[in-house]
Coordinates of C-alpha atoms (C1' of nucleotides) in Angstrom, one line a residue:
Chain A
X1 CA -20.3 24.7 -0.7
X2 CA -17.6 24.9 -3.3
X3 CA -18.5 23.9 -6.8
X4 CA -17.2 20.4 -7.6
X5 CA -14.7 20.0 -10.4
X6 CA -16.2 18.2 -13.3
X7 CA -14.1 15.7 -15.1
X8 CA -16.2 13.1 -17.0
X9 CA -13.0 11.4 -18.1
X10 CA -12.6 10.1 -14.5
X11 CA -14.4 6.8 -14.3
X12 CA -14.6 4.9 -11.1
X13 CA -16.4 1.7 -10.2
X14 CA -17.6 -0.4 -7.5
X15 CA -17.8 -4.1 -8.3
X16 CA -19.5 -6.1 -5.5
X17 CA -20.0 -9.8 -5.7
X18 CA -23.4 -11.1 -4.7
X19 CA -22.2 -13.2 -1.8
X20 CA -24.1 -11.5 0.9
X21 CA -25.7 -8.3 2.0
X22 CA -23.5 -5.3 2.2
X23 CA -21.6 -5.2 5.5
X24 CA -20.2 -2.1 7.1
X25 CA -16.8 -3.0 5.6
X26 CA -18.2 -3.3 2.0
X27 CA -20.3 -0.2 2.5
X28 CA -17.2 1.8 3.5
X29 CA -15.3 0.7 0.4
X30 CA -18.3 1.6 -1.7
X31 CA -18.7 5.0 0.0
X32 CA -15.0 5.8 -0.6
X33 CA -15.1 4.7 -4.2
X34 CA -18.2 6.9 -4.7
X35 CA -16.7 9.9 -3.0
X36 CA -13.5 9.5 -5.0
X37 CA -15.4 9.7 -8.3
X38 CA -17.9 12.4 -7.2
X39 CA -15.2 14.6 -5.8
X40 CA -13.8 14.8 -9.3
X41 CA -17.0 15.0 -11.1
X42 CA -16.4 11.7 -12.8
X43 CA -18.8 8.9 -13.6
X44 CA -19.5 6.0 -11.3
X45 CA -20.0 2.5 -12.6
X46 CA -21.6 -0.3 -10.8
X47 CA -20.6 -3.8 -12.0
X48 CA -21.7 -7.1 -10.7
X49 CA -18.8 -9.3 -10.0
X50 CA -20.5 -12.6 -10.3
X51 CA -17.6 -14.8 -11.4
X52 CA -18.3 -17.4 -8.7
X53 CA -21.9 -18.5 -9.1
X54 CA -21.5 -21.2 -6.4
X55 CA -21.1 -18.6 -3.7
X56 CA -24.0 -16.3 -4.6
X57 CA -26.4 -15.8 -1.8
X58 CA -28.2 -12.6 -2.5
X59 CA -29.7 -11.0 -5.6
X60 CA -28.2 -8.1 -7.5
X61 CA -31.3 -6.2 -6.6
X62 CA -30.5 -6.6 -2.9
X63 CA -27.1 -5.0 -3.5
X64 CA -28.6 -2.0 -5.4
X65 CA -31.2 -1.6 -2.6
X66 CA -28.5 -1.5 0.0
X67 CA -26.4 1.0 -2.0
X68 CA -29.4 3.1 -2.6
X69 CA -30.4 3.1 1.1
X70 CA -27.0 4.5 1.8
X71 CA -27.7 7.4 -0.6
X72 CA -25.3 6.4 -3.3
X73 CA -26.1 6.8 -7.0
X74 CA -24.4 5.5 -10.1
X75 CA -24.3 6.6 -13.8
X76 CA -23.9 3.2 -15.3
X77 CA -24.7 -0.3 -14.0
X78 CA -26.5 -3.6 -14.5
X79 CA -29.8 -2.0 -13.5
X80 CA -29.5 1.3 -15.3
X81 CA -27.5 0.2 -18.4
X82 CA -24.9 2.3 -20.1
X83 CA -22.6 2.4 -23.1
X84 CA -20.1 -0.2 -21.8
X85 CA -22.5 -3.0 -20.9
X86 CA -23.2 -5.6 -20.0
X87 CA -22.4 -4.8 -16.4
X88 CA -22.6 -8.3 -15.2
X89 CA -19.3 -10.1 -15.4
X90 CA -21.0 -13.4 -16.0
X91 CA -22.4 -12.0 -19.2
X92 CA -19.0 -11.1 -20.6
X93 CA -17.6 -14.7 -20.8
X94 CA -17.2 -14.6 -24.6
X95 CA -15.1 -11.5 -24.3
X96 CA -13.0 -13.0 -21.5
X97 CA -12.3 -16.2 -23.5
X98 CA -11.3 -14.1 -26.5
X99 CA -8.9 -12.1 -24.3
X100 CA -7.5 -15.4 -22.9
X101 CA -6.7 -16.6 -26.4
X102 CA -4.9 -13.3 -27.1
X103 CA -2.9 -13.7 -23.9
X104 CA -1.9 -17.2 -24.8
X105 CA -0.9 -16.1 -28.3
X106 CA 1.1 -13.2 -26.9
X107 CA 2.9 -15.5 -24.4
X108 CA 1.4 -13.8 -21.4
X109 CA -0.5 -16.9 -20.2
X110 CA -0.1 -20.6 -20.4
X111 CA -2.0 -23.8 -19.7
X112 CA -1.3 -25.6 -16.5
X113 CA -2.2 -29.3 -16.0
X114 CA -1.6 -29.5 -12.3
X115 CA -4.6 -31.1 -10.6
X116 CA -6.7 -28.6 -8.5
X117 CA -6.2 -28.5 -4.8
X118 CA -8.7 -31.0 -3.5
X119 CA -9.5 -29.7 -0.1
X120 CA -9.1 -26.0 0.3
X121 CA -10.0 -25.8 4.0
X122 CA -7.3 -28.4 4.9
X123 CA -5.0 -26.6 2.6
X124 CA -5.7 -23.3 4.5
X125 CA -5.7 -24.7 8.0
X126 CA -2.8 -27.1 7.9
X127 CA 0.8 -26.4 7.4
X128 CA 1.1 -24.6 4.2
X129 CA 3.1 -26.3 1.6
X130 CA 1.9 -23.7 -0.8
X131 CA 4.7 -21.6 -2.1
X132 CA 4.2 -18.1 -3.2
X133 CA 6.1 -17.0 -6.2
X134 CA 6.3 -17.8 -9.9
X135 CA 7.2 -21.0 -11.5
X136 CA 5.5 -23.2 -8.9
X137 CA 3.0 -24.4 -11.5
X138 CA 5.1 -24.7 -14.5
X139 CA 6.1 -28.3 -13.7
X140 CA 3.2 -29.7 -15.7
X141 CA 2.9 -27.6 -18.8
X142 CA 2.1 -30.6 -21.0
X143 CA -1.3 -32.1 -21.6
X144 CA -2.2 -34.7 -19.1
X145 CA -5.0 -37.2 -19.7
X146 CA -8.1 -36.6 -17.7
X147 CA -7.0 -33.2 -16.5
X148 CA -8.6 -30.0 -17.8
X149 CA -6.0 -27.3 -17.7
X150 CA -6.2 -24.0 -15.9
X151 CA -4.9 -20.9 -17.6
X152 CA -2.2 -19.1 -15.7
X153 CA -0.6 -15.7 -15.9
X154 CA 3.0 -15.9 -17.0
X155 CA 5.2 -13.8 -14.7
X156 CA 8.6 -12.5 -16.0
X157 CA 11.6 -14.5 -14.9
X158 CA 13.5 -11.5 -13.4
X159 CA 12.9 -8.0 -12.4
X160 CA 10.6 -6.0 -10.2
X161 CA 7.0 -4.8 -10.7
X162 CA 6.4 -1.3 -9.5
X163 CA 3.2 0.6 -9.1
X164 CA 2.0 3.5 -7.1
X165 CA -1.0 3.1 -4.9
X166 CA -2.9 6.2 -4.0
X167 CA -3.2 5.1 -0.4
X168 CA -0.1 2.9 0.2
X169 CA 2.3 4.8 -2.1
X170 CA 5.0 3.1 -4.1
X171 CA 4.7 -0.7 -4.3
X172 CA 7.7 -2.6 -5.5
X173 CA 7.9 -6.4 -5.5
X174 CA 10.4 -8.9 -6.8
X175 CA 8.8 -11.1 -9.5
X176 CA 10.1 -14.1 -7.5
X177 CA 7.4 -13.2 -5.0
X178 CA 4.6 -12.9 -7.5
X179 CA 2.6 -16.1 -8.0
X180 CA 1.3 -17.1 -11.4
X181 CA -2.4 -16.8 -10.6
X182 CA -5.2 -18.6 -12.4
X183 CA -6.9 -16.5 -15.1
X184 CA -9.3 -19.2 -16.4
X185 CA -10.7 -22.1 -14.5
X186 CA -10.6 -25.6 -16.1
X187 CA -14.2 -25.3 -16.9
X188 CA -13.6 -22.3 -19.1
X189 CA -14.9 -19.6 -16.7
X190 CA -12.7 -16.6 -16.0
X191 CA -11.4 -15.9 -12.5
X192 CA -11.7 -12.5 -10.8
X193 CA -8.1 -11.8 -11.8
X194 CA -8.9 -11.9 -15.5
X195 CA -12.5 -10.7 -15.5
X196 CA -11.9 -7.7 -13.3
X197 CA -9.0 -6.4 -15.3
X198 CA -10.6 -7.0 -18.6
X199 CA -13.9 -5.4 -17.5
X200 CA -12.1 -2.4 -16.0
X201 CA -10.1 -1.9 -19.2
X202 CA -13.2 -2.4 -21.5
X203 CA -15.3 0.0 -19.4
X204 CA -12.7 2.7 -19.4
X205 CA -12.2 2.6 -15.7
X206 CA -9.5 5.0 -14.7
X207 CA -9.8 4.7 -10.9
X208 CA -10.2 1.6 -8.8
X209 CA -10.9 1.8 -5.1
X210 CA -11.1 -1.6 -3.4
X211 CA -10.3 -3.4 -0.2
X212 CA -6.7 -3.9 0.9
X213 CA -7.1 -7.6 0.7
X214 CA -6.4 -7.1 -3.0
X215 CA -3.1 -5.4 -2.4
X216 CA -1.1 -8.6 -2.8
X217 CA -2.7 -9.2 -6.1
X218 CA -1.9 -5.8 -7.5
X219 CA 1.3 -6.9 -9.3
X220 CA -0.5 -9.6 -11.1
X221 CA -3.2 -7.2 -12.1
X222 CA -0.7 -4.7 -13.4
X223 CA 0.8 -7.5 -15.5
X224 CA -2.7 -8.3 -16.9
X225 CA -3.4 -4.7 -17.8
X226 CA 0.0 -4.5 -19.6
X227 CA -0.6 -7.7 -21.5
X228 CA -3.9 -6.3 -22.5
X229 CA -2.2 -3.3 -23.9
X230 CA -4.4 -1.2 -21.6
X231 CA -3.6 1.7 -19.3
X232 CA -3.3 0.6 -15.7
X233 CA -6.0 2.4 -13.7
X234 CA -5.0 4.4 -10.6
X235 CA -5.5 2.1 -7.7
X236 CA -6.4 3.0 -4.2
X237 CA -6.5 0.1 -1.7
X238 CA -8.4 0.9 1.5
X239 CA -7.4 -0.7 4.8
X240 CA -9.9 -3.3 6.0
X241 CA -12.1 -2.6 9.1
X242 CA -11.3 -4.6 12.2
X243 CA -13.5 -5.4 15.2
X244 CA -13.7 -3.9 18.7
X245 CA -10.9 -6.0 19.9
X246 CA -8.7 -5.2 17.0
X247 CA -9.2 -8.6 15.6
X248 CA -10.7 -9.3 12.2
X249 CA -14.3 -8.4 11.6
X250 CA -16.3 -11.6 11.4
X251 CA -18.5 -11.5 8.3
X252 CA -20.8 -14.1 10.0
X253 CA -22.3 -11.5 12.3
X254 CA -25.6 -10.5 10.9
X255 CA -25.6 -7.2 12.8
X256 CA -22.8 -6.0 10.7
X257 CA -24.9 -5.8 7.6
X258 CA -26.0 -2.2 6.8
X259 CA -29.5 -3.5 6.0
X260 CA -29.8 -4.6 9.6
X261 CA -28.4 -1.3 10.9
X262 CA -30.7 0.8 8.8
X263 CA -33.9 -1.2 8.8
X264 CA -33.9 -3.1 12.1
X265 CA -31.9 -0.7 14.3
X266 CA -33.1 2.4 12.6
X267 CA -29.7 4.1 12.2
X268 CA -30.1 7.0 9.8
X269 CA -28.3 6.4 6.5
X270 CA -26.7 9.8 6.7
X271 CA -25.2 9.0 10.1
X272 CA -23.9 5.7 8.9
X273 CA -22.3 7.3 5.9
X274 CA -20.8 10.1 7.9
X275 CA -19.3 7.5 10.3
X276 CA -18.1 5.0 7.8
X277 CA -16.7 7.4 5.2
X278 CA -14.8 9.4 7.8
X279 CA -13.1 6.4 9.4
X280 CA -9.4 6.6 8.5
X281 CA -9.6 10.4 8.0
X282 CA -9.1 13.3 10.4
X283 CA -12.4 13.6 12.2
X284 CA -14.5 16.5 11.2
X285 CA -16.3 18.6 13.8
X286 CA -19.3 19.0 11.6
X287 CA -21.5 16.2 10.5
X288 CA -21.2 16.2 6.7
X289 CA -23.6 14.7 4.2
X290 CA -22.1 12.7 1.4
X291 CA -22.2 15.7 -0.9
X292 CA -20.5 17.9 1.6
X293 CA -17.8 15.3 2.1
X294 CA -17.3 15.0 -1.7
X295 CA -16.3 18.7 -1.9
X296 CA -13.1 18.2 0.0
X297 CA -12.5 14.4 -0.4
X298 CA -9.0 13.2 -1.2
X299 CA -8.4 9.5 -0.8
X300 CA -4.7 10.2 -0.5
X301 CA -5.3 11.4 3.0
X302 CA -6.7 8.0 4.1
X303 CA -4.7 6.4 6.9
X304 CA -3.0 3.1 6.2
X305 CA -3.8 1.4 9.4
X306 CA -7.0 -0.7 9.9
X307 CA -9.6 1.3 11.7
X308 CA -11.8 -0.3 14.3
X309 CA -15.5 -0.5 13.8
X310 CA -17.0 1.0 16.9
X311 CA -20.8 0.7 17.3
X312 CA -20.7 3.0 20.3
X313 CA -19.2 5.8 18.3
X314 CA -21.7 5.1 15.5
X315 CA -24.5 5.5 18.0
X316 CA -23.1 8.8 19.3
X317 CA -22.9 10.1 15.8
X318 CA -26.4 8.8 15.0
X319 CA -27.8 10.7 18.0
X320 CA -26.1 13.9 16.8
X321 CA -27.3 13.3 13.3
X322 CA -30.9 13.0 14.4
X323 CA -30.7 16.1 16.5
X324 CA -28.9 18.3 14.0
X325 CA -29.2 17.0 10.4
X326 CA -32.1 14.6 9.9
X327 CA -35.0 16.0 7.9
X328 CA -38.3 16.4 9.6
X329 CA -40.0 14.6 6.7
X330 CA -37.8 11.5 7.2
X331 CA -38.2 11.5 10.9
X332 CA -42.0 11.8 10.5
X333 CA -42.1 8.9 8.1
X334 CA -40.0 6.7 10.4
X335 CA -42.1 7.7 13.4
X336 CA -45.3 6.6 11.7
X337 CA -43.8 3.2 10.8
X338 CA -42.1 2.5 14.1
X339 CA -44.6 3.9 16.6
X340 CA -46.6 1.2 18.3
X341 CA -49.9 3.0 17.5
X342 CA -51.3 4.8 14.5
X343 CA -50.3 8.5 14.6
X344 CA -52.3 11.4 13.4
X345 CA -50.6 14.2 11.4
X346 CA -50.8 16.5 14.5
X347 CA -49.2 13.9 16.7
X348 CA -46.4 13.3 14.3
X349 CA -45.7 17.0 14.0
X350 CA -45.5 17.3 17.8
X351 CA -43.4 14.3 18.3
X352 CA -40.9 15.1 15.5
X353 CA -39.9 18.3 17.4
X354 CA -40.3 16.7 20.8
X355 CA -38.1 13.7 20.4
X356 CA -35.4 14.5 17.9
X357 CA -32.8 15.6 20.4
X358 CA -33.3 12.6 22.7
X359 CA -33.0 9.5 20.5
X360 CA -30.1 7.4 19.2
X361 CA -32.0 5.8 16.3
X362 CA -35.4 5.9 14.5
X363 CA -36.3 2.8 16.4
X364 CA -35.9 4.7 19.6
X365 CA -38.2 7.4 18.2
X366 CA -40.9 4.8 17.8
X367 CA -40.3 3.7 21.4
X368 CA -40.7 7.2 22.7
X369 CA -44.2 7.3 21.2
X370 CA -45.1 4.3 23.4
X371 CA -46.9 6.5 25.9
X372 CA -49.7 7.0 23.3
X373 CA -50.5 3.3 23.4
X374 CA -51.2 3.2 27.1
X375 CA -54.7 3.0 28.7
X376 CA -56.3 6.4 29.3
X377 CA -57.6 5.3 32.8
X378 CA -57.1 7.8 35.6
X379 CA -53.9 7.6 37.5
X380 CA -53.1 10.9 39.2
X381 CA -51.9 10.9 42.8
X382 CA -53.9 13.8 44.2
X383 CA -51.8 14.0 47.3
X384 CA -48.9 15.1 45.2
X385 CA -50.5 16.8 42.2
X386 CA -53.5 19.0 43.2
X387 CA -56.5 20.0 41.1
X388 CA -55.5 23.6 41.2
X389 CA -52.4 22.7 39.3
X390 CA -53.9 20.4 36.8
X391 CA -56.9 22.5 36.0
X392 CA -55.0 25.5 34.5
X393 CA -52.9 23.1 32.5
X394 CA -55.9 21.3 31.1
X395 CA -57.5 24.6 30.4
X396 CA -54.7 25.8 28.2
X397 CA -55.7 27.2 24.8
X398 CA -54.4 26.8 22.2
X399 CA -53.6 23.3 23.0
X400 CA -50.0 23.2 21.6
X401 CA -46.6 22.3 23.0
X402 CA -45.4 25.8 23.5
X403 CA -48.5 27.0 25.3
X404 CA -48.6 23.8 27.4
X405 CA -44.9 24.2 28.4
X406 CA -45.7 27.8 29.6
X407 CA -48.8 26.7 31.4
X408 CA -46.9 23.9 33.3
X409 CA -44.2 26.4 34.3
X410 CA -46.8 28.8 35.6
X411 CA -48.8 26.2 37.4
X412 CA -45.8 24.4 39.0
X413 CA -43.4 27.2 40.0
X414 CA -39.9 26.5 41.1
X415 CA -39.7 25.2 44.6
X416 CA -38.6 22.3 46.7
X417 CA -41.6 20.2 45.6
X418 CA -41.5 21.0 41.9
X419 CA -39.6 17.8 41.1
X420 CA -42.0 15.6 42.9
X421 CA -45.1 17.3 41.4
X422 CA -43.8 17.1 37.8
X423 CA -42.8 13.5 38.5
X424 CA -46.3 12.8 39.5
X425 CA -47.5 14.5 36.3
X426 CA -45.3 12.0 34.3
X427 CA -46.5 9.0 36.2
X428 CA -50.1 9.9 35.4
X429 CA -49.5 10.5 31.8
X430 CA -47.1 7.6 31.2
X431 CA -47.4 5.2 34.0
X432 CA -44.7 2.6 34.1
X433 CA -42.6 4.1 31.3
X434 CA -39.0 4.8 32.2
X435 CA -38.3 7.0 29.2
X436 CA -40.8 9.5 27.7
X437 CA -40.9 12.7 25.8
X438 CA -41.2 15.9 27.9
X439 CA -44.5 16.6 29.6
X440 CA -45.7 19.3 27.3
X441 CA -45.0 17.1 24.3
X442 CA -46.9 14.2 25.7
X443 CA -49.8 16.5 26.6
X444 CA -49.9 18.0 23.1
X445 CA -49.8 14.6 21.5
X446 CA -52.5 13.2 23.6
X447 CA -54.9 16.0 23.1
X448 CA -57.0 17.7 25.8
X449 CA -59.5 14.9 26.3
X450 CA -57.1 12.0 26.6
X451 CA -54.9 14.1 28.8
X452 CA -57.8 15.0 31.0
X453 CA -58.7 11.3 31.3
X454 CA -55.2 10.4 32.4
X455 CA -55.0 13.3 34.8
X456 CA -58.4 12.6 36.5
X457 CA -58.0 12.0 40.3
X458 CA -57.5 8.4 41.4
Chain B
rG1 C1' 6.2 -21.9 6.9
rC2 C1' 6.9 -17.9 3.1
rC3 C1' 5.6 -12.9 1.1
rC4 C1' 3.2 -7.9 1.7
rC5 C1' 1.2 -4.0 4.8
rC6 C1' 0.5 -1.3 9.4
rA7 C1' 1.6 0.7 14.6
rU8 C1' 0.3 8.5 18.3
rG9 C1' -4.5 8.7 24.9
rG10 C1' -10.5 4.0 25.2
rU11 C1' -11.7 5.3 19.7
rC12 C1' -10.9 8.2 14.9
rU13 C1' -6.9 11.0 14.0
rA14 C1' -3.1 15.9 13.3
rG15 C1' 2.0 15.6 13.1
rC16 C1' 6.1 14.5 7.3
rG17 C1' 13.9 16.4 12.0
rG18 C1' 13.8 21.7 15.9
rC19 C1' 7.3 25.6 16.2
rC20 C1' 5.5 19.0 20.4
rU21 C1' 6.9 19.5 28.2
rA22 C1' 2.3 16.0 21.2
rG23 C1' -3.0 19.2 18.9
rG24 C1' -8.3 18.2 17.7
rA25 C1' -12.8 15.3 17.8
rC26 C1' -15.7 11.4 19.9
rG27 C1' -16.1 8.8 24.3
rC28 C1' -15.2 9.0 29.7
rC29 C1' -15.3 11.6 34.7
rG30 C1' -17.1 15.8 37.8
rC31 C1' -20.2 20.1 38.5
rC32 C1' -24.4 23.2 36.7
rC33 C1' -29.3 22.9 34.5
rU34 C1' -33.3 19.4 34.8
rC35 C1' -40.3 15.9 35.0
rU36 C1' -37.6 10.7 32.9
rC37 C1' -34.2 10.1 28.8
rA38 C1' -31.5 13.3 26.1
rA39 C1' -29.7 18.1 24.9
rG40 C1' -27.0 22.4 26.6
rG41 C1' -23.2 25.1 29.8
rC42 C1' -18.6 24.8 32.7
rG43 C1' -14.4 22.1 34.3
rG44 C1' -11.2 17.5 34.3
rA45 C1' -8.4 13.0 33.6
rU46 C1' -6.3 9.9 30.0
rG47 C1' -0.3 9.2 25.5
rC48 C1' 7.1 7.2 28.8
rC49 C1' 4.2 8.8 20.4
rG50 C1' 4.3 -0.5 20.7
rC51 C1' 9.6 -2.2 22.4
rC52 C1' 15.1 -2.1 21.7
rG53 C1' 19.1 -0.2 19.3
rG54 C1' 21.2 3.3 15.6
rU55 C1' 21.8 8.2 12.7
rU56 C1' 21.8 13.4 14.3
rC57 C1' 23.7 19.2 17.9
rA58 C1' 18.3 17.8 17.8
rA59 C1' 13.5 12.1 16.4
rA60 C1' 6.7 10.8 17.4
rU61 C1' 9.0 12.2 12.8
rC62 C1' 15.0 9.0 9.4
rC63 C1' 17.4 3.7 9.6
rG64 C1' 17.6 -1.5 11.5
rG65 C1' 15.8 -5.4 14.6
rC66 C1' 11.8 -7.1 17.6
rU67 C1' 6.8 -7.5 19.2
rG68 C1' 1.8 -7.0 18.1
rG69 C1' -2.1 -6.6 14.5
rG70 C1' -4.0 -7.0 9.4
rG71 C1' -3.7 -9.1 4.5
rG72 C1' -2.1 -12.8 1.0
rC73 C1' 0.1 -17.5 -0.5
rG74 C1' -7.2 -21.2 -3.8
rC75 C1' -9.3 -23.5 -10.8
rC76 C1' -12.8 -17.6 -3.7
rA77 C1' -13.8 -12.8 -4.3

RNA sequence: GCCCCCAUGGUCUAGCGGCCUAGGACGCCGCCCUCUCAAGGCGGAUGCCGCCGGUUCAAAUCCGGCUGGGGGCGCCA
């Protein structure tokens, strides 16, 4: 693998808000942000974007756990510290208020006494009287009794704002279409628009990768950076994932959380990363790890259209990942946890090799060990499977998968009845199970005594 | 309603005016192999490059309109 370029001056960040477990969409953005930084040898900063405490539903630790489960790491963050802390936006309010004062003094922001929209849902659902564009709030610039003002960004009266996005290319908008967004709420807390820009500037962030739902806010953010006297970071907006039907991905669906995918469904994190991080790029024929992806990563190659999240494709990739790339250690650990019965070291070793090419997830690996939990009572149909076939197999020494496979082949030679006899073998070893590991793997895992018990004549 | 963005087989995409009667991968279908499920081998189908116009000797590639989809228009992020 080529040596990664090392440029510590590149600083990228991921700034999740604790409003829910990471979904496949969030995870993809985080992955792309991480790859962008790592591909250039830069530093990755994790910042908690907790500007809206009312909507918080998960802990910061949950988010770290999800990111960690994916295999991401970070150099600075609210949990590991760093030179630019604190890394929780809520702890930077004093700084935000001081910046707000500067912006007012410099004429870049003004107080607006228009009462807040009372019912947002009605406002969103109904016919929209809201107008985009500047000057819509300037009607009530003077103090009004009983109204706490909101601080708004002042947008220039004429001209265009131009900025180059690393994914979308040149963005050029008329200021008439740029609304004067809120920077500070009437209760004195900053909004995302202010906090995010200030924090990025303060933390020396040079590269921002975020969801395309922020693209429309980019002009305002450019204005804020300029007013701050800070360099505008390089922005890369990533198209949002859409659902199977091409419609928007519902965040309500619990099965879209990566925690559910990894923990409940047992999708290997590496497969999930390979799938999510490759969406929007030309598909690779290999199955790269994150590090391997980082060596050739260029977010400029990301497609601009919204890719569909396809669970079927994820499963196909997961199957390949388990067969080709998953470590035996990890597979062994997952098998122990997910098998319905306690497994010995020998059984784990046999099963790891015996099941890895035939499972879509770790959960399925556990299911394949199900035959071990069955009763060892006799079940062989002697009319199909004779003693002179079973005896040599049971006499196999050493009792290991390879020797057993050879013994089975020798005892049941190719012929018209081979299929039936081996089928009877399976029925005796794993009665009632539709899917099992191969015969020799089951025999090896059961051990000679339990195998003999199950193969005893009915 | 207004503003912004996007549009190649089922999916992810290559393609940046002639090399394209559009390439790859995944999926799908068939055959082989086969103790189930997989894996593996071999072969196959699937796109009037969303639609309509224009520019050009030449367009998937450039321009315009339309349609569809996404995003935004909030003292949410």
